[in-house]
Amino acid sequence: EWVYITISRTNSTGAINAYLGRASTGLVQVVTNGSGSSTGSITGQYIYGSPGYDFNGSLGEYHVYDQVLTTSQWTQNFNAQKGYYGL
């Protein structure tokens, strides 16, 4: 299953926003203004139900941005990536 994951963290406030997208369901914001020092456990929790998971898949690509993207920008990226993979 193709999955699109985004996580952003604002340094000044520590706020974390995360989105999870699947070709079948679209992009959903799963964390809004959350807090924490590690985003890895947040991602695992929302995808696999537990922070202690073993990833068994392929990483297609990743992007790093120097600013926090808006929901609209994440949605645009999600749709572009979905189209790139023919979904």
mmCIF file of C-alpha atoms in Angstrom:
data_model
loop_
_atom_site.group_PDB
_atom_site.id
_atom_site.type_symbol
_atom_site.label_atom_id
_atom_site.label_comp_id
_atom_site.label_asym_id
_atom_site.label_seq_id
_atom_site.Cartn_x
_atom_site.Cartn_y
_atom_site.Cartn_z
ATOM 1 C CA GLU A 1 0.000 0.000 0.000
ATOM 2 C CA TRP A 2 1.302 3.431 -0.933
ATOM 3 C CA VAL A 3 1.413 5.802 2.062
ATOM 4 C CA TYR A 4 2.315 9.494 2.162
ATOM 5 C CA ILE A 5 3.592 10.804 5.503
ATOM 6 C CA THR A 6 4.398 14.378 6.439
ATOM 7 C CA ILE A 7 5.662 15.803 9.672
ATOM 8 C CA SER A 8 6.513 19.400 10.424
ATOM 9 C CA ARG A 9 7.838 20.976 13.586
ATOM 10 C CA THR A 10 8.013 24.680 14.358
ATOM 11 C CA ASN A 11 11.258 25.334 16.226
ATOM 12 C CA SER A 12 10.062 28.408 18.089
ATOM 13 C CA THR A 13 6.986 26.709 19.612
ATOM 14 C CA GLY A 14 7.813 23.015 19.282
ATOM 15 C CA ALA A 15 4.407 22.447 17.670
ATOM 16 C CA ILE A 16 4.182 19.303 15.554
ATOM 17 C CA ASN A 17 1.759 18.778 12.685
ATOM 18 C CA ALA A 18 1.504 15.463 10.885
ATOM 19 C CA TYR A 19 -0.509 14.257 7.906
ATOM 20 C CA LEU A 20 -1.126 10.732 6.702
ATOM 21 C CA GLY A 21 -2.258 10.068 3.150
ATOM 22 C CA ARG A 22 -3.303 6.923 1.356
ATOM 23 C CA ALA A 23 -4.385 6.663 -2.268
ATOM 24 C CA SER A 24 -7.724 5.173 -1.182
ATOM 25 C CA THR A 25 -8.624 7.688 1.537
ATOM 26 C CA GLY A 26 -6.795 10.921 0.728
ATOM 27 C CA LEU A 27 -4.753 13.143 3.036
ATOM 28 C CA VAL A 28 -5.801 13.480 6.693
ATOM 29 C CA GLN A 29 -4.200 15.619 9.387
ATOM 30 C CA VAL A 30 -3.494 13.233 12.276
ATOM 31 C CA VAL A 31 -1.644 15.597 14.640
ATOM 32 C CA THR A 32 -2.458 19.285 15.065
ATOM 33 C CA ASN A 33 -0.151 21.453 17.169
ATOM 34 C CA GLY A 34 1.120 18.420 19.052
ATOM 35 C CA SER A 35 4.219 18.572 21.186
ATOM 36 C CA GLY A 36 7.232 16.384 21.651
ATOM 37 C CA SER A 37 10.886 16.138 20.908
ATOM 38 C CA SER A 38 10.678 13.112 18.612
ATOM 39 C CA THR A 39 8.425 12.793 15.586
ATOM 40 C CA GLY A 40 9.380 9.170 14.842
ATOM 41 C CA SER A 41 7.157 7.710 17.538
ATOM 42 C CA ILE A 42 4.250 9.901 16.461
ATOM 43 C CA THR A 43 4.488 8.617 12.899
ATOM 44 C CA GLY A 44 4.677 5.004 14.029
ATOM 45 C CA GLN A 45 1.732 5.420 16.347
ATOM 46 C CA TYR A 46 -0.567 6.697 13.619
ATOM 47 C CA ILE A 47 0.515 4.246 10.948
ATOM 48 C CA TYR A 48 1.069 1.068 12.904
ATOM 49 C CA GLY A 49 -0.664 1.706 16.236
ATOM 50 C CA SER A 50 2.491 1.537 18.334
ATOM 51 C CA PRO A 51 5.680 3.562 18.621
ATOM 52 C CA GLY A 52 7.752 0.344 18.706
ATOM 53 C CA TYR A 53 7.342 -0.868 15.125
ATOM 54 C CA ASP A 54 9.593 -2.353 12.484
ATOM 55 C CA PHE A 55 9.217 -0.703 9.095
ATOM 56 C CA ASN A 56 9.005 -3.352 6.389
ATOM 57 C CA GLY A 57 8.681 -1.502 3.121
ATOM 58 C CA SER A 58 10.343 0.793 0.635
ATOM 59 C CA LEU A 59 10.986 4.492 0.921
ATOM 60 C CA GLY A 60 10.212 6.144 -2.397
ATOM 61 C CA GLU A 61 11.628 9.574 -1.650
ATOM 62 C CA TYR A 62 11.702 12.278 0.963
ATOM 63 C CA HIS A 63 11.755 16.051 0.942
ATOM 64 C CA VAL A 64 13.091 18.527 3.479
ATOM 65 C CA TYR A 65 11.727 22.067 3.643
ATOM 66 C CA ASP A 66 13.103 25.077 5.501
ATOM 67 C CA GLN A 67 9.634 26.337 6.389
ATOM 68 C CA VAL A 68 6.393 24.905 7.745
ATOM 69 C CA LEU A 69 4.035 24.095 4.874
ATOM 70 C CA THR A 70 0.324 24.856 5.000
ATOM 71 C CA THR A 71 -2.383 22.214 4.689
ATOM 72 C CA SER A 72 -2.987 23.420 1.139
ATOM 73 C CA GLN A 73 0.688 22.974 0.242
ATOM 74 C CA TRP A 74 0.785 19.473 1.782
ATOM 75 C CA THR A 75 -2.355 18.549 -0.163
ATOM 76 C CA GLN A 76 -0.809 19.817 -3.390
ATOM 77 C CA ASN A 77 2.335 17.750 -2.738
ATOM 78 C CA PHE A 78 0.245 14.684 -1.863
ATOM 79 C CA ASN A 79 -1.730 14.900 -5.096
ATOM 80 C CA ALA A 80 1.432 15.437 -7.156
ATOM 81 C CA GLN A 81 3.151 12.413 -5.591
ATOM 82 C CA LYS A 82 0.049 10.266 -5.999
ATOM 83 C CA GLY A 83 -0.047 11.195 -9.685
ATOM 84 C CA TYR A 84 3.662 10.502 -10.075
ATOM 85 C CA TYR A 85 3.129 6.940 -8.831
ATOM 86 C CA GLY A 86 0.066 6.502 -11.060
ATOM 87 C CA LEU A 87 -2.462 6.311 -8.240
#
